[in-house]
Amino acid sequence: MIPPKDKLTICFAHVAYQLRAQYERRKPGIGSFEVRIRDDLDRRVGEAHVLVISGLWRNELVELGEKLRFIQSIGAGVDQFPKDVLAQRGIRLASARGVNAKAVSEHAMALILALSRRLPEARDNQAKRVWRGMIGDLTQREDELGGKTLIVVGLGGIGGRLAQLAKAFDMKVIGFRRDPASGKGHADSIHGLGELKALLPQADFVALTCPLTKETENLIDDGALGRMKKSAFLVNAARGRCVDEAALIKALADGRIAGAAIDVTAEEPLPASSPLWTMPNAFITPHTGGETRRYEDNVLDILQENLDRLWRGEKALRNQVV
């Protein structure tokens, strides 16, 4: 059990988000503090019963957080947390799944549009004051999305909404999810991951919106890339390790696929030495797919619901992990 409201202390740990300021505007009557760097987090985490965190997490915090009873992840992904250790210590964990479903699905759709309309090239040309002439080669022109086929890997909240957006552009959508029986939503058809490689040749765009699991790690490897059309594009709005990055770099360099738009990379920030930075057929956004002006309030809604459940003694949490 967590302490009652008047004895509870929450630590908000993030390098940039205004979580505590937004929380205080709600006048919760709960003690809280905010840290933005690891040294301060190490020094003060022992004061907290509840930790709201994502990127600043390190496993050493389990030992340092002697009073810790509940962790609310700021992000949907929780692969960084040692779930077995938390369970042994009686520390509950919940994700923020769904907190940025609209933002990420819209970002993925924006990446698809950017690739189709060659917007990265236009921005580069603007910086160089180049007015590109008209193109005779049909394969090199901007394109329309209507009639194109989009594969969406991970048809959850994000992927499901991406499918809905794609249908508004008259695209055919083939969905993939761990349990196809959960439904196809706005997709035209739904399949298990085991069928992915067989259906990849049909895709004009392949979008990843899946969680990182043993099943999805390196899901897009050299073999998968080799089954895509040379005119097809890869969009990764999931996790960097869902793609074999070395294989992707080689496929882009060899022209085996037309291009890739990636919001996530295997190592973040992307190392300055990565060839992806200078590849003309690679478009990179710095893991900003989930960024939205509503993010803090969306997280705080989940946090407050889980605190209320814990105070009522309920076993199930919203987005429960541990």
C-alpha positions as MATLAB code, in Angstrom:
seq = 'MIPPKDKLTICFAHVAYQLRAQYERRKPGIGSFEVRIRDDLDRRVGEAHVLVISGLWRNELVELGEKLRFIQSIGAGVDQFPKDVLAQRGIRLASARGVNAKAVSEHAMALILALSRRLPEARDNQAKRVWRGMIGDLTQREDELGGKTLIVVGLGGIGGRLAQLAKAFDMKVIGFRRDPASGKGHADSIHGLGELKALLPQADFVALTCPLTKETENLIDDGALGRMKKSAFLVNAARGRCVDEAALIKALADGRIAGAAIDVTAEEPLPASSPLWTMPNAFITPHTGGETRRYEDNVLDILQENLDRLWRGEKALRNQVV';
ca = [
       0.000    0.000    0.000;
       1.077    3.557   -0.634;
       0.780    6.162    2.134;
      -2.349    8.319    2.381;
      -2.532   11.562    0.445;
      -1.262   13.775    3.260;
       1.855   11.625    3.747;
       2.640   10.808    0.099;
       5.582   12.248   -1.822;
       5.838   12.126   -5.613;
       9.064   12.595   -7.574;
       8.681   13.828  -11.145;
      11.854   12.981  -13.088;
      12.249   14.260  -16.628;
      14.791   16.426  -18.430;
      12.221   18.757  -19.992;
       8.550   18.007  -19.317;
       6.618   20.372  -17.024;
       4.928   17.598  -15.076;
       5.115   19.072  -11.585;
       3.966   22.519  -12.714;
       0.951   20.998  -14.443;
       0.251   18.765  -11.455;
       0.330   21.682   -9.019;
      -2.227   23.511  -11.156;
      -4.635   20.718  -10.256;
      -4.168   21.552   -6.554;
      -3.808   17.876   -5.567;
      -2.790   18.481   -1.949;
       0.087   16.010   -2.356;
       3.763   16.685   -1.662;
       5.984   16.520   -4.736;
       9.333   17.578   -6.134;
      10.985   17.624   -9.527;
      14.425   16.545  -10.772;
      15.923   16.980  -14.220;
      19.382   15.411  -13.936;
      20.578   12.025  -12.724;
      22.684   13.343   -9.841;
      19.668   15.080   -8.326;
      17.533   11.995   -8.917;
      20.059    9.756   -7.141;
      20.237   12.184   -4.240;
      16.496   12.620   -3.704;
      14.733    9.467   -4.940;
      14.878    8.066   -1.412;
      12.299   10.677   -0.371;
       9.680    9.470   -2.868;
       6.895    6.924   -2.559;
       5.865    7.457   -6.191;
       8.253    7.992   -9.093;
       7.056    9.401  -12.422;
       9.860    8.688  -14.888;
      10.985    7.254  -18.232;
      14.314    8.208  -19.830;
      16.134    8.995  -16.575;
      15.507    5.501  -15.221;
      18.466    3.336  -14.110;
      18.165    0.032  -12.278;
      20.218    1.400   -9.364;
      17.199    3.516   -8.426;
      15.517    0.404   -7.003;
      18.148    0.304   -4.252;
      18.191    4.054   -3.737;
      14.404    4.370   -3.590;
      13.860    2.834   -0.152;
      10.312    4.197    0.154;
       9.337    3.532   -3.450;
       5.953    1.835   -3.886;
       4.754    2.842   -7.355;
       6.364    3.841  -10.656;
       4.306    5.603  -13.286;
       6.140    5.482  -16.587;
       5.926    8.697  -18.574;
       6.110    6.747  -21.827;
       4.254    3.836  -23.343;
       7.427    1.718  -23.478;
       8.580   -0.009  -20.300;
      11.377   -2.253  -21.612;
      13.930   -0.283  -19.541;
      12.420   -1.348  -16.201;
      13.516   -4.576  -14.377;
      10.043   -6.010  -13.949;
      11.081   -9.115  -11.991;
      13.069   -7.028   -9.508;
      10.196   -4.581   -9.052;
       7.779   -7.451   -8.438;
      10.116   -8.925   -5.807;
      10.313   -5.549   -4.048;
       6.554   -5.005   -4.164;
       6.921   -1.927   -6.378;
       4.020   -1.474   -8.786;
       4.611   -0.279  -12.350;
       2.208    1.145  -14.919;
       2.859    2.412  -18.414;
       1.471    5.499  -20.115;
       0.168    3.436  -23.010;
      -2.249    5.468  -25.090;
      -0.963    8.781  -23.772;
       0.338    9.832  -27.172;
      -1.584    7.573  -29.557;
      -2.965   10.541  -31.479;
       0.398   12.297  -31.666;
       2.389    9.245  -32.831;
      -0.204    8.134  -35.380;
      -0.337   11.659  -36.807;
       3.473   11.799  -36.865;
       3.642    8.477  -38.730;
       1.094    9.745  -41.237;
       3.113   12.946  -41.628;
       6.224   10.884  -42.372;
       4.336    8.917  -45.018;
       3.152   12.163  -46.607;
       6.642   13.666  -46.397;
       8.111   10.700  -48.249;
       5.376   10.651  -50.852;
       5.570   14.410  -51.497;
       9.400   14.576  -51.211;
       9.241   17.239  -48.504;
      12.712   16.533  -47.029;
      14.251   17.237  -50.439;
      12.210   20.443  -50.749;
      13.425   21.639  -47.347;
      17.032   20.851  -48.295;
      16.610   22.744  -51.548;
      15.144   25.715  -49.714;
      18.221   25.897  -47.486;
      20.396   25.873  -50.635;
      18.133   28.380  -52.474;
      17.530   25.794  -55.212;
      14.302   25.941  -57.246;
      13.995   22.415  -58.577;
      12.751   22.059  -62.109;
      10.024   19.750  -63.339;
      10.892   16.046  -63.519;
      10.378   13.904  -66.594;
      11.205   10.580  -64.907;
       7.926    9.293  -63.478;
       9.695    7.233  -60.826;
      11.340   10.344  -59.368;
       8.284   12.576  -59.072;
       6.144   13.278  -56.032;
       3.300   10.790  -55.733;
      -0.273   10.344  -54.520;
      -1.281    8.009  -51.708;
      -4.628    6.907  -53.126;
      -4.498    3.258  -54.158;
      -1.162    2.644  -52.419;
      -0.819   -0.234  -49.939;
       0.267    0.445  -46.356;
       1.356   -2.333  -44.015;
       0.894   -1.387  -40.350;
       2.817   -3.598  -37.929;
       1.221   -3.205  -34.512;
      -2.489   -2.466  -34.799;
      -2.994   -1.187  -31.267;
      -4.023    2.328  -30.286;
      -1.375    4.011  -32.449;
      -1.446    1.622  -35.392;
      -5.222    1.446  -35.363;
      -5.513    5.204  -35.650;
      -2.822    5.283  -38.338;
      -4.924    2.799  -40.307;
      -7.920    5.109  -39.920;
      -5.910    8.104  -41.169;
      -4.542    6.110  -44.105;
      -8.027    5.069  -45.176;
      -8.929    8.768  -45.361;
      -6.234    9.013  -48.045;
      -7.785    6.080  -49.926;
      -4.948    3.700  -49.084;
      -5.302   -0.048  -48.749;
      -4.235   -1.071  -45.225;
      -2.897   -4.486  -44.221;
      -2.665   -4.799  -40.445;
      -0.500   -7.051  -38.301;
      -0.885   -7.755  -34.604;
       0.106  -10.423  -32.129;
      -3.478  -11.623  -31.815;
      -5.378  -11.163  -35.094;
      -8.546  -12.279  -33.317;
      -8.536   -8.910  -31.517;
      -9.937   -7.399  -34.686;
      -8.846   -5.515  -37.769;
     -10.315   -2.111  -36.904;
      -9.935    0.207  -39.904;
      -7.534   -2.142  -41.715;
      -8.729   -4.012  -44.790;
      -7.276   -7.254  -43.443;
      -5.490   -8.460  -40.311;
      -2.707  -11.019  -39.939;
      -0.299  -12.467  -37.412;
       3.374  -11.473  -37.445;
       4.270  -14.859  -38.879;
       2.705  -13.787  -42.190;
       4.602  -10.509  -42.473;
       7.422  -11.564  -44.804;
       4.987  -13.228  -47.179;
       2.950  -10.019  -47.526;
       5.788   -7.467  -47.568;
       6.068   -7.518  -51.400;
       2.584   -5.982  -51.601;
       3.474   -2.869  -49.622;
       4.269    0.610  -50.888;
       4.790    1.723  -47.283;
       5.654   -0.369  -44.212;
       4.948    1.414  -40.917;
       6.060    0.062  -37.539;
       3.922    1.072  -34.550;
       4.536   -2.018  -32.421;
       6.115   -2.388  -28.959;
       9.636   -3.768  -28.646;
       9.416   -7.425  -27.631;
      11.431  -10.569  -28.296;
       9.085  -11.147  -31.225;
       9.539   -7.703  -32.760;
      13.260   -7.111  -32.110;
      14.983   -6.939  -35.523;
      11.656   -7.798  -37.116;
      12.718   -5.783  -40.163;
      16.001   -7.472  -40.959;
      17.926   -8.003  -44.175;
      15.514  -10.700  -45.283;
      12.450   -8.535  -44.689;
      14.012   -5.557  -46.466;
      14.862   -7.830  -49.369;
      11.189   -8.730  -49.785;
      10.066   -5.103  -50.036;
       9.617   -3.395  -53.413;
      12.483   -1.192  -54.596;
       9.895    1.600  -54.715;
       8.698    0.990  -51.134;
       9.358    3.069  -48.024;
       9.899    2.059  -44.401;
       8.485    4.218  -41.569;
       9.580    3.406  -38.017;
       7.542    5.049  -35.254;
       8.000    2.105  -32.874;
      11.414    1.387  -31.326;
      14.812    1.534  -32.994;
      15.647   -2.088  -32.259;
      12.608   -3.302  -34.183;
      14.818   -2.720  -37.235;
      18.244   -4.187  -37.956;
      19.882   -0.784  -38.425;
      22.969   -2.084  -40.224;
      20.762   -3.951  -42.700;
      18.639   -0.834  -43.224;
      21.705    1.318  -43.927;
      22.920   -1.213  -46.500;
      19.495   -1.476  -48.134;
      19.271    2.312  -48.435;
      22.821    2.591  -49.785;
      22.193   -0.131  -52.361;
      18.830    1.293  -53.419;
      17.031   -1.900  -52.435;
      14.190    0.219  -51.028;
      13.262    3.775  -51.995;
      13.763    5.305  -48.584;
      13.024    5.341  -44.877;
      11.587    7.803  -42.385;
      12.638    6.954  -38.842;
      11.656    8.590  -35.562;
      13.619    6.080  -33.479;
      17.093    4.542  -33.702;
      18.900    1.661  -32.040;
      21.059    4.092  -30.067;
      19.650    7.464  -29.063;
      20.738   10.118  -29.711;
      21.814    8.766  -33.086;
      25.650    8.796  -33.081;
      27.247   11.489  -35.237;
      29.149    8.724  -37.048;
      25.975    7.026  -38.316;
      25.668    7.001  -42.129;
      21.933    7.660  -41.709;
      22.616   11.354  -41.102;
      23.840   11.972  -44.632;
      21.803    9.479  -46.639;
      19.578   11.344  -49.114;
      16.889    8.656  -48.909;
      16.730    8.682  -45.088;
      14.510   11.151  -43.209;
      15.136   11.399  -39.457;
      13.074   12.938  -36.678;
      14.612   12.806  -33.161;
      12.091   10.581  -31.347;
       9.532   13.376  -31.370;
       6.608   11.324  -32.623;
       4.977   11.339  -29.214;
       5.562   15.000  -28.465;
       2.405   17.026  -27.927;
       1.406   20.081  -25.918;
      -1.102   17.852  -24.110;
       1.478   15.249  -23.063;
       1.889   16.247  -19.413;
      -1.840   16.370  -18.739;
      -2.377   13.043  -20.499;
       0.248   11.405  -18.253;
      -1.141   13.041  -15.136;
      -4.629   11.729  -15.892;
      -3.236    8.176  -15.853;
      -1.149    8.848  -12.736;
      -4.134   10.210  -10.803;
      -6.361    7.320  -11.809;
      -3.739    4.834  -10.630;
      -3.189    6.655   -7.337;
      -6.938    6.557   -6.696;
      -7.000    2.826   -7.448;
      -4.084    2.190   -5.087;
      -5.745    4.159   -2.286;
      -8.924    2.127   -2.779;
      -6.870   -1.041   -2.464;
      -7.619   -2.213   -5.987;
      -5.232   -4.772   -7.443;
      -5.610   -3.753  -11.094;
      -4.004   -0.549  -12.358;
      -4.590    1.294  -15.596;
      -1.917    0.076  -18.032;
      -0.588   -2.232  -15.320;
       2.799   -3.864  -15.960;
       3.751   -5.051  -12.440;
];
